[in-house]
Amino acid sequence: MADFETVIRNAHVATASDTFRCDIGIAGGRIAALGARLAAGHREIDAGGRWVLPGGIDTHCHLDQPMADGVEFADDFRSGSISAAHGGTTTIVPFAAQQPGGSLRAAVEDYHRRAAGKPVIDYAFHLILADPSERVLGQELPALVRDGYTSFKIYMTYEGLKLNDRQILDVLAFARREGAMTMVHAENSDCIGWLTEKLEQAGRTSPYYHAVSRPAAVEREGTHRAITLAELIDVPILIVHVSGLEAVEQIRWAQSRGLRIYGETCPQYLFLTADDLDKPDFEGAKCVCSPPPRDKASQQAVWNGLASGVFQVVSSDHAAFRYDDPKGKKAAGTRAPFAKIPNGVPGIETRLPLLFSEGVGKGRIDINKFVALASTNAAKLYGLYPRKGTIAIGSDADLAIWDDSTDITITQSLLHHNCDYTPYEGMTIRGWPTTVLSRGEVVVENGALNAEPGRGQFLRCDLPAPARPAGTAYGRLVEELRA
Ligand code: URP
Ligand code: ZN
Ligand code: ZN
């Protein structure tokens, strides 16, 4: 009788801390044994000495979020999760977004309906807090945190989403009290609004001017302010989609002062520059995202930040809008001014192959750092560890077997998203996950999908940080005032 449902033989395993060769025995969807010459499995997979890594965790992706003005995200939970799985990701955490003035619980229920029957891999939800009223922070959010929605994103920019500093303090004080994680989109809204108006008055409205309207200084200021507010409350925060040198410097400065400021970046800031927004015939719209890609020096600063530990997470910020589509990038017309182009780029499938090839393959980061950035750190920061994010006995058997010997040229037809382009078209990389397991089931086999939509399970997140009473004088004061 076989001891294991599945045994992966000859695996070259890397976790965030260790590298070793072994067989992996899987039972009940979990890793049951790691060792040499394990007993037979019902199914045997020969990894042939290739890397077997924890499945990726993409903790920043936008799928089927309700949008205004006839705009639609390209990917829902079906296409988004299939695309993610093909790129070696086995857990996704998109956003249930509160409508201004709306109920957060209603947003979560709506998002569960949108997900129902669709994901091929496991998923959790972050919340987007657009309206942190007394009722939301006092009643809805505590109950949601208890139910496993333990992280939320707040915005310093975007009409309808942005919070002022007082509101941000309220949210951070809540996060500290509950032990929840706050993700911050850090850009100065008034500066962007002012610059946008001036650019429009000067007739400079092509996609390239999106980058001009949101310069690095605007992100630097937002990042510094977010750090300051978190310091006042003495609470950890994670600055999302950090684009370059100036914001990296702020985060490094905060970390050097002992503050618990975490950083996330994305492939668009490693491989694109503002010049990609300057392509002719509106093609630049394909790379319009916020913050915008910067320049080569900023790319280098982000790579340095990955290697040196400034960043804990590389996510995709997959926010895919189809290019040739009246509900996508051209929703406001085929020559829309930059301020009307939906923000975001696709990348849920290419996130890990790009980081693996250009990071590990080119010697910029080692394989353990890759695992940490791609999977483990996110699991820890968002309360999914050790169920997700590592290869250890008892953890879910979420695994990716990587072929690191074949060159692949990225092209739209290779990908499984529902977007109609990739910003990385024509880029040749080395390394792609060929076989992917989710809870022990092979969901991608030699590059082909082998999973029914809806098999993915919803994950309730634990609290990432212990709930604590306010520690600093400012924090105590805020607590008192809120009591
Ligand atoms: O341009 C971007 N990043 N779009 C997605 C929304 C966000 O702010 O992350
Ligand atoms: Zn954002
Ligand atoms: Zn985003």
XYZ file of C-alpha atoms and ligand atoms in Angstrom:
494
model
C 0.000 0.000 0.000
C 1.293 3.463 -0.861
C 2.108 5.713 2.091
C 1.611 8.942 0.231
C -0.865 10.311 -2.256
C 2.018 11.835 -4.168
C 5.775 11.699 -3.889
C 7.997 14.193 -5.674
C 11.381 12.544 -6.166
C 14.792 14.167 -6.638
C 13.675 17.621 -5.591
C 16.137 20.454 -5.162
C 14.239 22.296 -2.462
C 14.743 25.904 -1.444
C 12.913 27.652 1.338
C 13.511 31.200 2.539
C 16.280 29.876 4.775
C 17.531 26.496 3.510
C 18.490 24.611 0.391
C 18.509 20.804 0.325
C 17.839 17.747 -1.859
C 15.125 15.294 -0.889
C 11.910 13.540 -1.825
C 8.656 15.203 -0.782
C 5.815 13.018 0.471
C 2.315 14.444 0.274
C -0.740 13.193 2.170
C -4.070 14.897 2.768
C -2.959 17.832 0.615
C -0.116 18.604 3.003
C 3.577 17.934 3.128
C 3.876 14.766 5.195
C 7.544 13.854 4.816
C 10.820 15.275 3.554
C 13.631 12.780 3.179
C 15.624 10.382 1.063
C 14.101 7.282 -0.510
C 10.553 7.871 0.738
C 8.022 5.043 0.363
C 5.920 4.884 -2.778
C 3.167 7.330 -3.570
C -0.013 6.669 -5.553
C 1.421 9.228 -7.875
C 5.116 9.684 -8.470
C 6.591 12.844 -9.953
C 10.262 12.980 -10.840
C 11.586 16.500 -10.365
C 14.855 15.338 -11.923
C 16.979 17.517 -9.646
C 15.146 20.681 -10.612
C 14.167 23.396 -8.164
C 11.025 22.646 -6.182
C 9.964 25.867 -4.498
C 7.011 26.963 -2.381
C 4.171 28.138 -4.602
C 4.153 31.877 -5.003
C 1.834 34.100 -3.004
C 0.676 37.191 -4.849
C -0.584 39.547 -2.179
C -1.308 42.458 -4.460
C -3.539 41.780 -7.445
C -6.827 43.264 -8.623
C -9.439 40.849 -9.960
C -13.015 41.711 -10.876
C -13.118 44.750 -8.615
C -16.237 46.827 -9.215
C -15.314 49.906 -11.276
C -17.159 53.072 -12.227
C -17.655 54.624 -15.688
C -18.016 51.474 -17.753
C -14.451 50.365 -17.021
C -13.836 46.670 -16.321
C -10.862 44.732 -15.079
C -9.778 42.200 -17.669
C -9.472 39.334 -15.246
C -11.910 37.716 -12.878
C -11.137 35.001 -10.342
C -11.158 32.353 -13.052
C -8.801 33.823 -15.631
C -6.725 35.612 -13.002
C -6.154 32.501 -10.929
C -5.429 30.343 -13.994
C -2.880 32.877 -15.171
C -1.357 33.060 -11.680
C -1.062 29.256 -11.462
C 0.722 29.086 -14.817
C 3.280 31.497 -13.410
C 3.937 29.408 -10.294
C 1.600 31.218 -7.906
C -0.627 29.104 -5.670
C -2.248 31.748 -3.458
C -3.694 35.106 -4.458
C -4.921 37.928 -2.259
C -6.984 40.479 -4.214
C -9.045 43.306 -2.734
C -12.639 43.572 -1.558
C -13.172 47.283 -2.054
C -15.521 49.373 0.074
C -17.548 51.861 -1.932
C -17.413 55.398 -0.488
C -20.093 55.563 2.191
C -20.848 51.896 1.650
C -20.719 48.920 3.951
C -17.480 46.984 4.171
C -19.319 43.767 4.970
C -21.427 44.231 1.845
C -18.234 44.654 -0.194
C -16.867 41.409 1.223
C -20.091 39.530 0.527
C -20.177 40.891 -3.014
C -16.573 39.839 -3.555
C -17.290 36.311 -2.339
C -20.111 36.138 -4.897
C -17.699 37.275 -7.599
C -15.201 34.598 -6.600
C -17.714 31.753 -6.192
C -16.970 28.770 -8.410
C -14.012 30.387 -10.131
C -10.545 30.206 -8.531
C -8.278 27.280 -9.360
C -5.940 28.156 -6.480
C -6.477 29.293 -2.889
C -7.316 32.876 -2.125
C -7.807 35.362 0.681
C -9.062 38.941 0.626
C -7.522 42.218 1.654
C -9.998 45.029 2.242
C -9.834 48.493 0.687
C -10.898 51.099 3.230
C -12.418 54.016 1.352
C -14.504 55.375 4.198
C -13.188 54.622 7.699
C -16.155 56.077 9.565
C -16.813 55.514 13.270
C -19.285 52.795 12.345
C -16.830 51.041 10.046
C -13.893 51.194 12.472
C -16.027 50.586 15.544
C -18.305 47.789 14.345
C -17.785 46.384 10.863
C -14.026 46.140 10.772
C -13.485 44.466 14.170
C -15.942 41.748 13.157
C -14.284 41.340 9.757
C -10.837 41.060 11.337
C -12.180 38.289 13.580
C -13.545 36.585 10.456
C -10.108 36.444 8.816
C -9.867 39.699 6.847
C -6.843 41.003 8.682
C -5.237 43.415 6.218
C -6.443 46.490 4.432
C -5.177 48.923 1.846
C -5.569 52.657 2.210
C -4.917 55.296 -0.428
C -3.347 58.728 -0.143
C -4.514 59.539 -3.670
C -7.393 58.811 -6.115
C -10.692 60.666 -5.794
C -13.219 58.579 -3.904
C -10.531 56.499 -2.244
C -8.020 58.861 -0.688
C -7.923 59.369 3.068
C -6.664 62.476 4.805
C -4.028 62.269 7.519
C -6.572 62.252 10.346
C -8.411 59.360 8.758
C -5.132 57.532 8.246
C -4.300 57.995 11.935
C -7.688 56.537 12.829
C -7.027 53.508 10.636
C -3.518 53.001 12.000
C -4.726 53.256 15.591
C -7.297 50.585 14.756
C -4.634 48.402 13.131
C -2.451 48.652 16.192
C -5.271 47.779 18.557
C -6.359 44.757 16.510
C -2.944 43.593 15.244
C -3.976 44.034 11.604
C -1.721 45.007 8.682
C -2.170 48.278 6.798
C -0.972 48.590 3.204
C -0.421 52.157 2.057
C -0.583 53.580 -1.459
C 1.757 56.518 -0.878
C 1.475 59.414 -3.322
C 0.631 63.062 -2.593
C -2.812 63.644 -4.068
C -2.814 67.449 -4.171
C 0.534 67.565 -5.977
C -0.756 65.090 -8.572
C -3.980 67.072 -8.995
C -2.105 70.357 -9.400
C 0.433 68.954 -11.859
C -2.308 67.225 -13.844
C -4.244 70.452 -14.187
C -1.149 72.360 -15.370
C -0.233 69.653 -17.862
C -3.776 69.596 -19.226
C -3.789 73.384 -19.580
C -0.545 73.107 -21.562
C -2.096 70.442 -23.805
C 0.320 67.788 -22.573
C -2.066 64.910 -22.208
C -0.458 61.913 -23.934
C 0.201 58.803 -21.789
C 3.797 59.863 -21.116
C 2.578 62.827 -19.053
C 1.010 60.424 -16.592
C 4.584 59.828 -15.377
C 5.314 63.568 -15.369
C 2.226 64.206 -13.253
C 3.399 61.778 -10.551
C 7.133 62.403 -10.132
C 9.286 60.536 -7.645
C 9.132 63.452 -5.193
C 5.363 62.999 -4.927
C 5.845 59.364 -3.948
C 8.729 60.267 -1.648
C 6.560 62.741 0.243
C 3.687 60.284 0.549
C 6.036 57.568 1.741
C 7.643 59.824 4.317
C 4.255 60.976 5.583
C 2.957 57.417 5.846
C 6.079 56.473 7.808
C 5.601 59.453 10.107
C 1.977 58.590 10.789
C 2.901 54.954 11.487
C 5.647 56.123 13.822
C 3.210 58.292 15.771
C 0.945 55.319 16.332
C 3.819 52.831 16.661
C 2.318 50.339 14.252
C 3.774 48.353 11.342
C 2.725 49.327 7.820
C 3.613 48.062 4.383
C 4.276 50.587 1.623
C 2.959 49.002 -1.574
C 4.229 49.206 -5.160
C 7.396 51.174 -4.438
C 8.689 52.494 -7.736
C 12.205 53.757 -7.214
C 15.129 55.405 -5.561
C 13.445 58.159 -3.597
C 10.846 56.000 -1.877
C 13.430 53.266 -1.301
C 15.565 55.805 0.557
C 12.651 56.742 2.804
C 11.911 53.132 3.696
C 15.563 52.337 4.321
C 15.812 55.421 6.548
C 12.760 54.330 8.545
C 14.031 50.776 8.910
C 17.430 52.039 10.057
C 15.616 53.855 12.867
C 14.040 50.608 13.997
C 10.561 51.328 12.647
C 8.523 48.392 11.378
C 8.084 49.709 7.866
C 7.804 47.019 5.212
C 8.236 47.490 1.474
C 6.659 45.884 -1.553
C 7.734 46.362 -5.145
C 6.602 44.906 -8.465
C 8.166 43.795 -11.759
C 7.046 46.957 -13.569
C 9.541 48.903 -11.462
C 12.349 46.489 -12.316
C 11.757 46.198 -16.061
C 9.846 49.262 -17.325
C 10.734 52.951 -17.378
C 8.746 56.125 -18.044
C 9.934 55.868 -21.658
C 7.569 52.925 -22.067
C 4.713 55.383 -21.605
C 6.091 57.440 -24.488
C 5.422 54.879 -27.218
C 3.582 56.225 -30.286
C -0.099 55.794 -31.148
C -1.391 55.590 -27.590
C 0.651 52.400 -27.026
C 2.123 54.105 -23.956
C -1.285 53.657 -22.288
C -0.394 49.985 -21.851
C 2.156 50.932 -19.188
C 0.156 53.620 -17.390
C 0.140 52.611 -13.728
C 0.595 54.352 -10.406
C 3.174 55.047 -9.246
C 4.626 55.151 -12.764
C 7.770 53.311 -13.821
C 10.782 55.630 -13.444
C 14.264 55.289 -14.965
C 17.245 52.921 -15.056
C 18.723 54.368 -11.847
C 15.480 53.660 -10.036
C 15.370 50.115 -11.415
C 18.835 49.615 -9.965
C 17.780 51.102 -6.624
C 14.888 48.657 -6.475
C 17.163 45.703 -7.280
C 19.534 46.905 -4.559
C 16.611 47.162 -2.153
C 15.625 43.577 -2.923
C 19.128 42.307 -2.301
C 19.733 44.364 0.843
C 16.435 43.616 2.575
C 14.626 46.945 2.219
C 11.834 45.024 0.461
C 10.022 42.051 1.923
C 7.569 41.369 -0.907
C 7.494 41.338 -4.700
C 3.902 41.240 -5.876
C 2.394 41.801 -9.296
C -0.087 44.626 -8.640
C -1.853 42.911 -11.525
C -4.450 45.515 -12.518
C -5.133 44.454 -16.075
C -7.250 46.517 -18.441
C -7.532 45.389 -22.028
C -5.899 47.758 -24.505
C -8.132 47.461 -27.528
C -11.353 47.570 -25.603
C -13.866 50.331 -24.838
C -14.060 48.998 -21.268
C -10.274 49.020 -20.915
C -7.437 51.436 -21.565
C -9.490 53.182 -24.258
C -12.613 53.604 -22.117
C -12.416 57.392 -22.504
C -11.494 57.194 -26.187
C -8.629 56.086 -28.383
C -6.685 59.252 -27.606
C -7.861 59.874 -24.041
C -5.928 62.332 -21.876
C -3.654 60.480 -19.472
C -5.785 61.328 -16.439
C -8.647 59.303 -17.923
C -6.663 56.151 -18.716
C -7.396 53.336 -16.234
C -4.313 52.754 -14.113
C -2.601 49.401 -13.990
C -0.607 46.777 -15.838
C -1.019 43.002 -16.199
C 1.594 40.754 -14.604
C 0.135 38.008 -12.422
C 1.702 35.256 -14.583
C 5.037 36.885 -15.399
C 5.822 38.074 -11.829
C 7.804 35.027 -10.713
C 9.456 34.010 -13.999
C 10.795 37.570 -14.389
C 12.093 37.707 -10.824
C 13.562 34.205 -11.069
C 15.304 34.769 -14.381
C 16.587 38.283 -13.878
C 17.056 37.979 -10.118
C 18.339 34.480 -9.384
C 19.542 33.722 -12.908
C 21.574 36.924 -13.154
C 22.971 36.619 -9.620
C 21.177 39.668 -8.194
C 19.443 37.671 -5.454
C 19.944 34.105 -4.282
C 17.335 31.387 -4.430
C 16.417 31.745 -0.738
C 15.805 35.452 -1.131
C 13.675 34.664 -4.177
C 11.498 32.341 -2.100
C 11.252 34.910 0.681
C 10.198 37.692 -1.703
C 7.892 35.538 -3.800
C 6.129 33.649 -1.045
C 7.339 33.310 2.546
C 7.424 36.927 3.682
C 3.962 37.625 2.321
C 2.606 34.573 4.159
C 4.115 35.889 7.387
C 3.019 39.495 6.922
C -0.579 38.552 6.160
C -1.144 35.740 8.623
C -0.972 32.739 6.286
C 2.262 31.217 7.590
C 3.170 28.338 7.990
C 0.132 26.900 6.225
C 1.357 28.743 3.127
C 4.737 30.066 2.070
C 7.152 27.289 2.915
C 8.098 23.662 2.390
C 7.775 22.086 5.813
C 5.970 19.138 7.315
C 2.362 20.113 7.920
C 2.328 22.962 5.406
C -0.027 22.834 2.445
C 1.649 21.091 -0.495
C 1.679 24.236 -2.644
C 4.712 23.664 -4.817
C 6.218 24.714 -8.120
C 8.758 22.695 -10.075
C 10.924 25.047 -12.091
C 12.651 24.417 -15.395
C 15.648 26.726 -15.197
C 17.377 25.518 -18.330
C 15.105 26.731 -21.117
C 14.948 30.197 -22.634
C 11.453 31.557 -23.102
C 10.460 34.648 -25.014
C 7.504 36.263 -23.288
C 4.667 36.907 -25.668
C 0.964 37.527 -25.251
C -0.070 34.182 -26.797
C 1.916 32.314 -24.144
C -0.050 33.827 -21.289
C -3.381 32.843 -19.768
C -4.738 36.157 -18.554
C -7.719 37.773 -20.232
C -5.756 40.902 -21.037
C -4.811 41.507 -24.677
C -1.172 42.447 -24.154
C 1.841 42.041 -21.901
C 4.236 44.916 -21.148
C 7.079 42.374 -21.379
C 6.390 41.347 -24.993
C 9.565 40.035 -26.658
C 11.656 39.763 -23.500
C 13.650 36.537 -23.352
C 14.087 35.017 -19.923
C 15.332 31.715 -18.569
C 13.180 29.739 -16.158
C 9.494 28.948 -15.839
C 7.508 26.717 -13.484
C 6.340 23.749 -15.527
C 4.462 21.779 -12.878
C 2.490 23.405 -10.093
C 0.721 21.733 -7.168
C -1.943 23.280 -4.980
C -2.723 21.363 -1.778
C -1.071 18.358 -3.364
C -3.125 18.427 -6.564
C -1.277 19.012 -9.810
C -3.000 22.113 -11.185
C -0.495 22.817 -13.952
C 1.149 19.808 -15.563
C 3.961 20.352 -18.028
C 2.556 23.770 -18.780
C -1.079 22.665 -19.209
C -3.967 23.457 -16.865
C -5.293 20.495 -14.932
C -7.750 22.083 -12.512
C -11.441 22.793 -12.302
C -12.472 26.381 -11.620
C -13.820 26.612 -8.088
C -11.381 24.133 -6.532
C -9.530 27.017 -4.868
C -10.391 27.478 -1.189
C -10.966 30.715 0.652
C -8.354 31.330 3.351
C -9.069 33.161 6.576
C -5.955 35.048 7.579
C -4.599 35.061 11.103
C -3.533 38.289 12.724
C -0.073 39.147 11.422
C 0.951 41.094 14.532
C -0.194 40.669 18.119
C -2.769 43.257 19.101
C -1.147 45.803 21.387
C -2.239 48.833 23.307
C -0.723 52.015 21.952
C 2.948 52.191 22.923
C 4.094 55.702 22.181
C 2.808 58.782 23.924
C 1.055 59.824 20.726
C -0.381 56.358 20.325
C -1.738 56.324 23.882
C -3.323 59.697 23.313
C -4.997 58.535 20.123
C -6.285 55.467 21.953
C -7.687 57.575 24.753
C -9.363 59.943 22.349
C -10.923 57.095 20.420
C -12.138 55.255 23.536
O -1.864 51.623 -11.284
C -2.159 50.826 -10.418
N -1.272 50.433 -9.540
N -3.404 50.340 -10.384
C -3.934 49.486 -9.439
C -4.469 50.198 -8.248
C -3.399 50.480 -7.239
O -3.270 51.622 -6.838
O -2.696 49.571 -6.832
Zn -2.095 51.388 -5.153
Zn -2.793 47.745 -6.778
